[in-house]
Amino acid sequence: MNIALCHFRVGETDGVSLEMEKWKKVLKELGHRVYLLAGSLGEEEGIVLEELHYQHPVNNKFVANAYDRLSDYPDAEAFREDVLAFAARIEEALCRAIDEYKLDMLVPNNIWSLGWGLPAGIAFAEVARKRNIACIAHNHDFHWERTRYSNPTDACISDWLEQYFPPKLPNVKQVVINKIAQEELLKRTGQPSTVVPNVFDFTAPAWTLDDYNGDFRKVIGVKDNDILFLQATRIAERKAIELAIDLAAEVGKPDNMKLLKESPLYDGRMLGDDGEIVLVLAGLQEASAAYVEGLNRRAERQKVKLLYINEWIEATRVTRNGKKLYSLWDAYVHADFITYPSVLEGWGNQFLEGLYAKKPMAVYEYPVYGTDIKPCGFHIVSLGSEHTVDEEGLVHVESKVMEAAGREVLRYLQDGEFRNARMEQNFRLGEERYSYDALKQILTGLFKTPVSKS
């Protein structure tokens, strides 16, 4: 088949773009011809529909008037007519692409699940209905999961969200990324769906210490004998990085540091008198200034050394203006422990990265982790599944939970045999459940089963 994987943008580092690349690779291995279709392509090749651009000024105006304040139109009817006119432009462009590339199937990613692109969702549904083309809706996030889309400014927007996000058509099959979304979609719309989890290439060459990344610690300001806790996610409120600070503080208590200094670490290093625990934040800063200030205050109060190193991290290794930059994988190589304290995730790409890197992880058991991932039996250091939020908007878990987590971390830092055995078990489980081969098995069934065109 000729298949178009469709989104507002591709070729970037957002989760949807990354998963589309994985689907593209697997579908090509299954013998399909696969195109990327989006408003922007980054460095990728594909089909550009400019009206789909994630930051198209016309769509930005629609979003502001739909969910913030209807301020650019004399009334709701004028707004409605403008959205439908733009939808007609997208519909026409999409039909041209279908004809030019002889497309047999469309796979809209989030186009039918988020309320971001109202005209795009309408246009794709109209094309699906009029052309009767087979579609698989890959829904990563739904509008009802986001407060941004919860209070539309007019009833017509609510009607569109109900009718098109996602549409209920016989030639459209629904895919979701977790069991919670599957249950909610069925409850809200009566539509069944297939769960396709995020995956990782477990056959790729292992991330190892080499000539390029050998100086990574020195460059970012971490000593060879320091214990490096890596927070690999973006810096955002829902990532609850404050729990990583609390864990570093717990492990760094005097009695625990005394234990760590008495004998070699898991890899034979000695902590020495000047060795310390350093929490390294590698991700892009996407949080409010108030949240970052709160993190800094929390770290200062608990005497935790924080390093923000995103200026040294790129998607791939590159030298820019004479400055050597590292990939995120280089940071994983040097990490002694991974913190993954997010309280909300649609799935959890960083969890898969930790499995592949064979690094022990502290995980807050966010809802999707509990329903979809925990039953697999991975070895983690649990930060619990319940939390409170203080007046600063920062997350806390009970002290007894953090103390127990600290004790487990100590064992992973001290007992190399225990650590290696458990990380190998995690890797094998990840390979079995969340590899490209696992994705191939799901997609083989999904793309072989006919989509009804009745």
GROMACS .gro file of C-alpha atoms in nm:
model
  454
    1MET     CA    1   0.000   0.000   0.000
    2ASN     CA    2   0.092   0.365  -0.038
    3ILE     CA    3   0.056   0.506   0.313
    4ALA     CA    4   0.081   0.867   0.431
    5LEU     CA    5   0.172   0.928   0.795
    6CYS     CA    6   0.022   1.270   0.864
    7HIS     CA    7   0.087   1.532   1.132
    8PHE     CA    8   0.127   1.906   1.179
    9ARG     CA    9   0.508   1.866   1.182
   10VAL     CA   10   0.766   1.591   1.134
   11GLY     CA   11   1.144   1.566   1.156
   12GLU     CA   12   1.156   1.722   1.503
   13THR     CA   13   1.223   1.584   1.851
   14ASP     CA   14   0.863   1.591   1.980
   15GLY     CA   15   0.723   1.252   2.078
   16VAL     CA   16   0.477   1.229   1.789
   17SER     CA   17   0.746   1.294   1.526
   18LEU     CA   18   0.972   1.032   1.684
   19GLU     CA   19   0.700   0.766   1.689
   20MET     CA   20   0.609   0.842   1.327
   21GLU     CA   21   0.968   0.769   1.226
   22LYS     CA   22   0.947   0.433   1.402
   23TRP     CA   23   0.619   0.347   1.226
   24LYS     CA   24   0.768   0.454   0.894
   25LYS     CA   25   1.066   0.221   0.934
   26VAL     CA   26   0.855  -0.077   1.037
   27LEU     CA   27   0.589  -0.024   0.769
   28LYS     CA   28   0.860  -0.004   0.502
   29GLU     CA   29   1.002  -0.333   0.631
   30LEU     CA   30   0.652  -0.479   0.586
   31GLY     CA   31   0.666  -0.381   0.218
   32HIS     CA   32   0.459  -0.064   0.216
   33ARG     CA   33   0.557   0.263   0.047
   34VAL     CA   34   0.543   0.523   0.322
   35TYR     CA   35   0.526   0.903   0.293
   36LEU     CA   36   0.544   1.167   0.563
   37LEU     CA   37   0.278   1.437   0.512
   38ALA     CA   38   0.290   1.747   0.731
   39GLY     CA   39   0.297   2.124   0.751
   40SER     CA   40   0.676   2.116   0.799
   41LEU     CA   41   0.930   1.840   0.739
   42GLY     CA   42   1.245   1.948   0.926
   43GLU     CA   43   1.528   1.757   0.761
   44GLU     CA   44   1.294   1.482   0.637
   45GLU     CA   45   1.157   1.423   0.289
   46GLY     CA   46   0.786   1.409   0.233
   47ILE     CA   47   0.471   1.591   0.129
   48VAL     CA   48   0.422   1.948   0.254
   49LEU     CA   49   0.076   2.091   0.313
   50GLU     CA   50   0.156   2.441   0.435
   51GLU     CA   51  -0.189   2.488   0.585
   52LEU     CA   52  -0.108   2.210   0.836
   53HIS     CA   53   0.195   2.392   0.983
   54TYR     CA   54   0.195   2.362   1.362
   55GLN     CA   55   0.245   2.739   1.401
   56HIS     CA   56   0.048   2.856   1.097
   57PRO     CA   57  -0.062   3.212   1.182
   58VAL     CA   58  -0.419   3.149   1.066
   59ASN     CA   59  -0.451   2.841   1.284
   60ASN     CA   60  -0.293   3.023   1.579
   61LYS     CA   61  -0.571   3.280   1.543
   62PHE     CA   62  -0.832   3.003   1.536
   63VAL     CA   63  -0.689   2.844   1.853
   64ALA     CA   64  -0.690   3.176   2.042
   65ASN     CA   65  -1.048   3.255   1.937
   66ALA     CA   66  -1.174   2.902   2.000
   67TYR     CA   67  -1.033   2.851   2.350
   68ASP     CA   68  -0.930   3.188   2.492
   69ARG     CA   69  -1.157   3.469   2.369
   70LEU     CA   70  -1.360   3.525   2.053
   71SER     CA   71  -1.199   3.861   1.985
   72ASP     CA   72  -1.110   3.870   1.614
   73TYR     CA   73  -1.462   3.818   1.477
   74PRO     CA   74  -1.788   4.012   1.505
   75ASP     CA   75  -1.973   3.695   1.603
   76ALA     CA   76  -1.941   3.314   1.622
   77GLU     CA   77  -2.089   3.267   1.275
   78ALA     CA   78  -1.810   3.470   1.115
   79PHE     CA   79  -1.556   3.259   1.305
   80ARG     CA   80  -1.729   2.939   1.193
   81GLU     CA   81  -1.726   3.046   0.828
   82ASP     CA   82  -1.354   3.133   0.845
   83VAL     CA   83  -1.263   2.793   0.997
   84LEU     CA   84  -1.468   2.604   0.738
   85ALA     CA   85  -1.312   2.805   0.453
   86PHE     CA   86  -0.962   2.716   0.578
   87ALA     CA   87  -1.073   2.353   0.618
   88ALA     CA   88  -1.181   2.355   0.254
   89ARG     CA   89  -0.830   2.469   0.154
   90ILE     CA   90  -0.675   2.180   0.348
   91GLU     CA   91  -0.926   1.936   0.202
   92GLU     CA   92  -0.840   2.045  -0.153
   93ALA     CA   93  -0.465   2.018  -0.090
   94LEU     CA   94  -0.504   1.676   0.072
   95CYS     CA   95  -0.707   1.546  -0.222
   96ARG     CA   96  -0.433   1.664  -0.461
   97ALA     CA   97  -0.175   1.475  -0.255
   98ILE     CA   98  -0.388   1.158  -0.254
   99ASP     CA   99  -0.416   1.173  -0.632
  100GLU     CA  100  -0.054   1.267  -0.701
  101TYR     CA  101   0.097   1.001  -0.476
  102LYS     CA  102  -0.179   0.744  -0.532
  103LEU     CA  103  -0.232   0.708  -0.159
  104ASP     CA  104  -0.426   0.406  -0.034
  105MET     CA  105  -0.430   0.496   0.335
  106LEU     CA  106  -0.398   0.798   0.564
  107VAL     CA  107  -0.263   0.774   0.919
  108PRO     CA  108  -0.345   1.106   1.091
  109ASN     CA  109  -0.137   1.156   1.407
  110ASN     CA  110  -0.320   1.368   1.667
  111ILE     CA  111  -0.504   1.548   1.386
  112TRP     CA  112  -0.826   1.381   1.504
  113SER     CA  113  -0.753   1.377   1.875
  114LEU     CA  114  -0.630   1.721   1.983
  115GLY     CA  115  -0.835   2.035   1.934
  116TRP     CA  116  -0.531   2.225   1.806
  117GLY     CA  117  -0.611   2.208   1.436
  118LEU     CA  118  -0.987   2.247   1.405
  119PRO     CA  119  -0.984   2.298   1.025
  120ALA     CA  120  -0.737   2.012   0.980
  121GLY     CA  121  -0.955   1.769   1.173
  122ILE     CA  122  -1.263   1.873   0.976
  123ALA     CA  123  -1.079   1.853   0.642
  124PHE     CA  124  -0.933   1.507   0.704
  125ALA     CA  125  -1.274   1.376   0.811
  126GLU     CA  126  -1.442   1.518   0.504
  127VAL     CA  127  -1.178   1.364   0.279
  128ALA     CA  128  -1.216   1.029   0.455
  129ARG     CA  129  -1.592   1.045   0.411
  130LYS     CA  130  -1.602   1.170   0.049
  131ARG     CA  131  -1.310   0.967  -0.086
  132ASN     CA  132  -1.385   0.662   0.131
  133ILE     CA  133  -1.008   0.622   0.177
  134ALA     CA  134  -0.892   0.385   0.451
  135CYS     CA  135  -0.761   0.562   0.763
  136ILE     CA  136  -0.595   0.464   1.087
  137ALA     CA  137  -0.618   0.743   1.344
  138HIS     CA  138  -0.304   0.738   1.563
  139ASN     CA  139  -0.418   0.926   1.872
  140HIS     CA  140  -0.134   1.021   2.108
  141ASP     CA  141  -0.326   1.279   2.315
  142PHE     CA  142  -0.697   1.361   2.333
  143HIS     CA  143  -0.851   1.705   2.374
  144TRP     CA  144  -1.036   1.596   2.687
  145GLU     CA  145  -0.699   1.531   2.853
  146ARG     CA  146  -0.594   1.897   2.815
  147THR     CA  147  -0.739   2.188   3.010
  148ARG     CA  148  -0.661   2.415   2.713
  149TYR     CA  149  -0.950   2.267   2.515
  150SER     CA  150  -1.199   2.228   2.800
  151ASN     CA  151  -1.383   2.562   2.772
  152PRO     CA  152  -1.459   2.648   2.408
  153THR     CA  153  -1.582   2.999   2.341
  154ASP     CA  154  -1.883   2.886   2.134
  155ALA     CA  155  -2.109   2.585   2.094
  156CYS     CA  156  -1.994   2.527   1.735
  157ILE     CA  157  -1.647   2.440   1.866
  158SER     CA  158  -1.790   2.187   2.111
  159ASP     CA  159  -1.991   2.039   1.824
  160TRP     CA  160  -1.680   2.006   1.609
  161LEU     CA  161  -1.485   1.842   1.891
  162GLU     CA  162  -1.764   1.590   1.936
  163GLN     CA  163  -1.812   1.520   1.563
  164TYR     CA  164  -1.456   1.517   1.433
  165PHE     CA  165  -1.218   1.454   1.726
  166PRO     CA  166  -1.216   1.171   1.650
  167PRO     CA  167  -1.472   1.107   1.372
  168LYS     CA  168  -1.686   0.796   1.375
  169LEU     CA  169  -1.661   0.657   1.022
  170PRO     CA  170  -1.666   0.296   0.897
  171ASN     CA  171  -1.336   0.343   0.709
  172VAL     CA  172  -1.149   0.482   1.013
  173LYS     CA  173  -0.982   0.259   1.273
  174GLN     CA  174  -0.867   0.408   1.603
  175VAL     CA  175  -0.526   0.356   1.765
  176VAL     CA  176  -0.432   0.482   2.113
  177ILE     CA  177  -0.106   0.460   2.309
  178ASN     CA  178  -0.233   0.336   2.645
  179LYS     CA  179  -0.517   0.147   2.813
  180ILE     CA  180  -0.653   0.452   2.995
  181ALA     CA  181  -0.708   0.631   2.662
  182GLN     CA  182  -0.860   0.314   2.517
  183GLU     CA  183  -1.119   0.295   2.795
  184GLU     CA  184  -1.196   0.666   2.782
  185LEU     CA  185  -1.239   0.668   2.404
  186LEU     CA  186  -1.482   0.377   2.426
  187LYS     CA  187  -1.678   0.543   2.706
  188ARG     CA  188  -1.699   0.882   2.534
  189THR     CA  189  -1.756   0.778   2.172
  190GLY     CA  190  -1.840   0.408   2.170
  191GLN     CA  191  -1.542   0.344   1.945
  192PRO     CA  192  -1.309   0.048   2.006
  193SER     CA  193  -0.937   0.096   1.954
  194THR     CA  194  -0.604  -0.085   1.940
  195VAL     CA  195  -0.333   0.000   2.194
  196VAL     CA  196   0.005   0.053   2.025
  197PRO     CA  197   0.266   0.147   2.288
  198ASN     CA  198   0.574   0.355   2.225
  199VAL     CA  199   0.874   0.144   2.122
  200PHE     CA  200   1.253   0.164   2.101
  201ASP     CA  201   1.516   0.010   1.876
  202PHE     CA  202   1.670  -0.247   2.110
  203THR     CA  203   1.893  -0.377   1.828
  204ALA     CA  204   2.081  -0.047   1.784
  205PRO     CA  205   2.451  -0.036   1.882
  206ALA     CA  206   2.492   0.003   2.257
  207TRP     CA  207   2.572   0.348   2.394
  208THR     CA  208   2.926   0.321   2.524
  209LEU     CA  209   3.217   0.528   2.648
  210ASP     CA  210   3.430   0.636   2.351
  211ASP     CA  211   3.675   0.901   2.235
  212TYR     CA  212   3.397   1.150   2.164
  213ASN     CA  213   3.211   1.138   2.495
  214GLY     CA  214   3.508   1.055   2.718
  215ASP     CA  215   3.535   1.418   2.832
  216PHE     CA  216   3.161   1.466   2.891
  217ARG     CA  217   3.180   1.479   3.270
  218LYS     CA  218   3.470   1.722   3.267
  219VAL     CA  219   3.295   1.953   3.021
  220ILE     CA  220   2.970   1.974   3.221
  221GLY     CA  221   3.148   2.004   3.557
  222VAL     CA  222   3.108   1.658   3.712
  223LYS     CA  223   3.409   1.479   3.861
  224ASP     CA  224   3.488   1.119   3.768
  225ASN     CA  225   3.426   1.014   4.128
  226ASP     CA  226   3.094   1.197   4.160
  227ILE     CA  227   2.765   1.006   4.144
  228LEU     CA  228   2.571   1.141   3.846
  229PHE     CA  229   2.190   1.131   3.871
  230LEU     CA  230   2.047   1.202   3.525
  231GLN     CA  231   1.710   1.366   3.465
  232ALA     CA  232   1.685   1.317   3.089
  233THR     CA  233   1.339   1.465   3.032
  234ARG     CA  234   1.245   1.815   2.930
  235ILE     CA  235   1.210   2.055   3.224
  236ALA     CA  236   0.834   2.085   3.264
  237GLU     CA  237   0.598   2.099   3.560
  238ARG     CA  238   0.445   1.755   3.504
  239LYS     CA  239   0.791   1.598   3.506
  240ALA     CA  240   0.799   1.665   3.885
  241ILE     CA  241   1.176   1.709   3.890
  242GLU     CA  242   1.147   1.821   4.251
  243LEU     CA  243   1.112   1.452   4.343
  244ALA     CA  244   1.450   1.385   4.182
  245ILE     CA  245   1.592   1.658   4.406
  246ASP     CA  246   1.434   1.494   4.710
  247LEU     CA  247   1.582   1.156   4.612
  248ALA     CA  248   1.929   1.302   4.562
  249ALA     CA  249   1.898   1.467   4.903
  250GLU     CA  250   1.791   1.138   5.062
  251VAL     CA  251   2.082   0.944   4.915
  252GLY     CA  252   2.315   1.230   5.006
  253LYS     CA  253   2.236   1.218   5.379
  254PRO     CA  254   2.555   1.189   5.590
  255ASP     CA  255   2.494   0.829   5.700
  256ASN     CA  256   2.432   0.719   5.339
  257MET     CA  257   2.736   0.904   5.208
  258LYS     CA  258   2.946   0.739   5.478
  259LEU     CA  259   2.830   0.397   5.351
  260LEU     CA  260   2.906   0.492   4.992
  261LYS     CA  261   3.257   0.608   5.080
  262GLU     CA  262   3.350   0.298   5.278
  263SER     CA  263   3.372   0.065   4.977
  264PRO     CA  264   3.396   0.080   4.597
  265LEU     CA  265   3.091   0.171   4.392
  266TYR     CA  266   2.927  -0.078   4.156
  267ASP     CA  267   3.190  -0.012   3.887
  268GLY     CA  268   3.495  -0.010   4.115
  269ARG     CA  269   3.526   0.368   4.153
  270MET     CA  270   3.592   0.514   4.496
  271LEU     CA  271   3.379   0.810   4.596
  272GLY     CA  272   3.665   0.957   4.799
  273ASP     CA  273   3.647   1.251   5.033
  274ASP     CA  274   3.538   1.501   4.764
  275GLY     CA  275   3.289   1.281   4.577
  276GLU     CA  276   2.931   1.413   4.576
  277ILE     CA  277   2.593   1.347   4.423
  278VAL     CA  278   2.514   1.570   4.125
  279LEU     CA  279   2.167   1.592   3.968
  280VAL     CA  280   2.212   1.669   3.598
  281LEU     CA  281   1.916   1.813   3.405
  282ALA     CA  282   1.973   1.750   3.036
  283GLY     CA  283   1.641   1.852   2.881
  284LEU     CA  284   1.510   2.167   2.723
  285GLN     CA  285   1.363   2.422   2.964
  286GLU     CA  286   0.989   2.441   2.886
  287ALA     CA  287   0.857   2.523   3.235
  288SER     CA  288   0.759   2.855   3.382
  289ALA     CA  289   1.025   3.068   3.544
  290ALA     CA  290   0.840   3.024   3.874
  291TYR     CA  291   0.871   2.645   3.853
  292VAL     CA  292   1.244   2.659   3.778
  293GLU     CA  293   1.294   2.902   4.066
  294GLY     CA  294   1.106   2.658   4.289
  295LEU     CA  295   1.337   2.375   4.183
  296ASN     CA  296   1.642   2.587   4.258
  297ARG     CA  297   1.511   2.684   4.601
  298ARG     CA  298   1.430   2.322   4.683
  299ALA     CA  299   1.778   2.210   4.578
  300GLU     CA  300   1.945   2.488   4.775
  301ARG     CA  301   1.748   2.408   5.091
  302GLN     CA  302   1.845   2.040   5.067
  303LYS     CA  303   2.204   2.109   4.958
  304VAL     CA  304   2.162   1.922   4.628
  305LYS     CA  305   2.395   2.021   4.345
  306LEU     CA  306   2.192   2.088   4.027
  307LEU     CA  307   2.345   2.124   3.682
  308TYR     CA  308   2.145   2.246   3.382
  309ILE     CA  309   2.332   2.114   3.078
  310ASN     CA  310   2.095   2.145   2.783
  311GLU     CA  311   2.335   2.391   2.617
  312TRP     CA  312   2.566   2.090   2.564
  313ILE     CA  313   2.296   1.853   2.432
  314GLU     CA  314   2.173   1.813   2.074
  315ALA     CA  315   1.971   1.548   1.893
  316THR     CA  316   2.296   1.409   1.752
  317ARG     CA  317   2.665   1.471   1.812
  318VAL     CA  318   2.773   1.788   1.636
  319THR     CA  319   3.032   2.064   1.657
  320ARG     CA  320   2.878   2.409   1.619
  321ASN     CA  321   3.083   2.731   1.609
  322GLY     CA  322   3.377   2.539   1.745
  323LYS     CA  323   3.178   2.401   2.040
  324LYS     CA  324   3.153   2.022   2.069
  325LEU     CA  325   2.797   1.916   2.152
  326TYR     CA  326   2.683   1.576   2.275
  327SER     CA  327   2.379   1.359   2.217
  328LEU     CA  328   2.145   1.268   2.500
  329TRP     CA  329   2.281   0.913   2.466
  330ASP     CA  330   2.623   1.040   2.576
  331ALA     CA  331   2.464   1.165   2.898
  332TYR     CA  332   2.313   0.821   2.959
  333VAL     CA  333   2.656   0.660   2.921
  334HIS     CA  334   2.794   0.865   3.210
  335ALA     CA  335   2.487   0.836   3.435
  336ASP     CA  336   2.506   0.628   3.752
  337PHE     CA  337   2.134   0.651   3.810
  338ILE     CA  338   1.827   0.776   3.619
  339THR     CA  339   1.545   0.976   3.774
  340TYR     CA  340   1.203   0.958   3.608
  341PRO     CA  341   0.960   1.119   3.853
  342SER     CA  342   0.691   1.239   3.608
  343VAL     CA  343   0.342   1.247   3.755
  344LEU     CA  344   0.175   1.246   3.412
  345GLU     CA  345   0.283   1.082   3.086
  346GLY     CA  346   0.095   0.958   2.780
  347TRP     CA  347   0.337   0.668   2.774
  348GLY     CA  348   0.703   0.720   2.862
  349ASN     CA  349   0.987   0.735   2.606
  350GLN     CA  350   1.250   0.814   2.869
  351PHE     CA  351   1.160   0.494   3.051
  352LEU     CA  352   1.244   0.296   2.738
  353GLU     CA  353   1.572   0.484   2.703
  354GLY     CA  354   1.666   0.386   3.057
  355LEU     CA  355   1.587   0.020   2.985
  356TYR     CA  356   1.801   0.027   2.672
  357ALA     CA  357   2.088   0.205   2.850
  358LYS     CA  358   2.075  -0.063   3.124
  359LYS     CA  359   2.061   0.201   3.397
  360PRO     CA  360   1.864   0.170   3.722
  361MET     CA  361   1.572   0.411   3.745
  362ALA     CA  362   1.362   0.577   4.012
  363VAL     CA  363   1.008   0.606   3.876
  364TYR     CA  364   0.698   0.776   4.008
  365GLU     CA  365   0.420   0.536   3.916
  366TYR     CA  366   0.211   0.774   3.706
  367PRO     CA  367  -0.129   0.638   3.595
  368VAL     CA  368  -0.023   0.494   3.257
  369TYR     CA  369   0.282   0.334   3.417
  370GLY     CA  370   0.045   0.160   3.658
  371THR     CA  371  -0.195   0.031   3.393
  372ASP     CA  372   0.034  -0.046   3.101
  373ILE     CA  373   0.396  -0.086   3.213
  374LYS     CA  374   0.405  -0.205   3.573
  375PRO     CA  375   0.235  -0.541   3.497
  376CYS     CA  376   0.540  -0.634   3.285
  377GLY     CA  377   0.747  -0.669   3.602
  378PHE     CA  378   1.033  -0.427   3.545
  379HIS     CA  379   1.280  -0.366   3.827
  380ILE     CA  380   1.256  -0.003   3.934
  381VAL     CA  381   1.301   0.209   4.244
  382SER     CA  382   0.945   0.320   4.314
  383LEU     CA  383   0.861   0.675   4.421
  384GLY     CA  384   0.506   0.561   4.491
  385SER     CA  385   0.184   0.644   4.309
  386GLU     CA  386   0.040   0.914   4.536
  387HIS     CA  387   0.154   1.271   4.584
  388THR     CA  388   0.050   1.608   4.720
  389VAL     CA  389   0.114   1.956   4.579
  390ASP     CA  390   0.232   2.242   4.800
  391GLU     CA  391   0.155   2.614   4.781
  392GLU     CA  392   0.443   2.661   4.535
  393GLY     CA  393   0.289   2.406   4.302
  394LEU     CA  394   0.566   2.153   4.375
  395VAL     CA  395   0.507   1.782   4.425
  396HIS     CA  396   0.579   1.583   4.744
  397VAL     CA  397   0.558   1.212   4.831
  398GLU     CA  398   0.554   1.070   5.185
  399SER     CA  399   0.888   1.068   5.363
  400LYS     CA  400   0.872   0.693   5.425
  401VAL     CA  401   0.839   0.635   5.049
  402MET     CA  402   1.143   0.853   4.977
  403GLU     CA  403   1.345   0.686   5.253
  404ALA     CA  404   1.270   0.340   5.116
  405ALA     CA  405   1.364   0.460   4.767
  406GLY     CA  406   1.693   0.594   4.901
  407ARG     CA  407   1.781   0.257   5.050
  408GLU     CA  408   1.716   0.085   4.717
  409VAL     CA  409   1.928   0.338   4.529
  410LEU     CA  410   2.216   0.268   4.767
  411ARG     CA  411   2.213  -0.099   4.673
  412TYR     CA  412   2.219  -0.019   4.300
  413LEU     CA  413   2.514   0.213   4.358
  414GLN     CA  414   2.708  -0.039   4.569
  415ASP     CA  415   2.627  -0.388   4.441
  416GLY     CA  416   2.748  -0.433   4.084
  417GLU     CA  417   2.637  -0.795   4.050
  418PHE     CA  418   2.285  -0.718   4.171
  419ARG     CA  419   2.268  -0.410   3.949
  420ASN     CA  420   2.388  -0.586   3.633
  421ALA     CA  421   2.154  -0.882   3.676
  422ARG     CA  422   1.848  -0.664   3.718
  423MET     CA  423   1.937  -0.432   3.432
  424GLU     CA  424   1.983  -0.729   3.197
  425GLN     CA  425   1.640  -0.856   3.301
  426ASN     CA  426   1.491  -0.512   3.231
  427PHE     CA  427   1.657  -0.497   2.891
  428ARG     CA  428   1.522  -0.840   2.790
  429LEU     CA  429   1.171  -0.749   2.903
  430GLY     CA  430   1.187  -0.422   2.711
  431GLU     CA  431   1.314  -0.603   2.403
  432GLU     CA  432   1.026  -0.849   2.427
  433ARG     CA  433   0.748  -0.595   2.485
  434TYR     CA  434   0.858  -0.264   2.333
  435SER     CA  435   1.102  -0.332   2.047
  436TYR     CA  436   1.057  -0.265   1.676
  437ASP     CA  437   0.983  -0.636   1.637
  438ALA     CA  438   0.698  -0.601   1.887
  439LEU     CA  439   0.568  -0.302   1.691
  440LYS     CA  440   0.596  -0.498   1.367
  441GLN     CA  441   0.372  -0.772   1.507
  442ILE     CA  442   0.103  -0.521   1.602
  443LEU     CA  443   0.120  -0.325   1.276
  444THR     CA  444   0.115  -0.642   1.067
  445GLY     CA  445  -0.227  -0.721   1.205
  446LEU     CA  446  -0.347  -0.362   1.205
  447PHE     CA  447  -0.256  -0.292   0.842
  448LYS     CA  448  -0.359  -0.633   0.707
  449THR     CA  449  -0.706  -0.625   0.858
  450PRO     CA  450  -0.930  -0.448   0.606
  451VAL     CA  451  -1.076  -0.115   0.710
  452SER     CA  452  -1.445  -0.130   0.633
  453LYS     CA  453  -1.553   0.091   0.346
  454SER     CA  454  -1.921   0.014   0.365
   0.00000   0.00000   0.00000
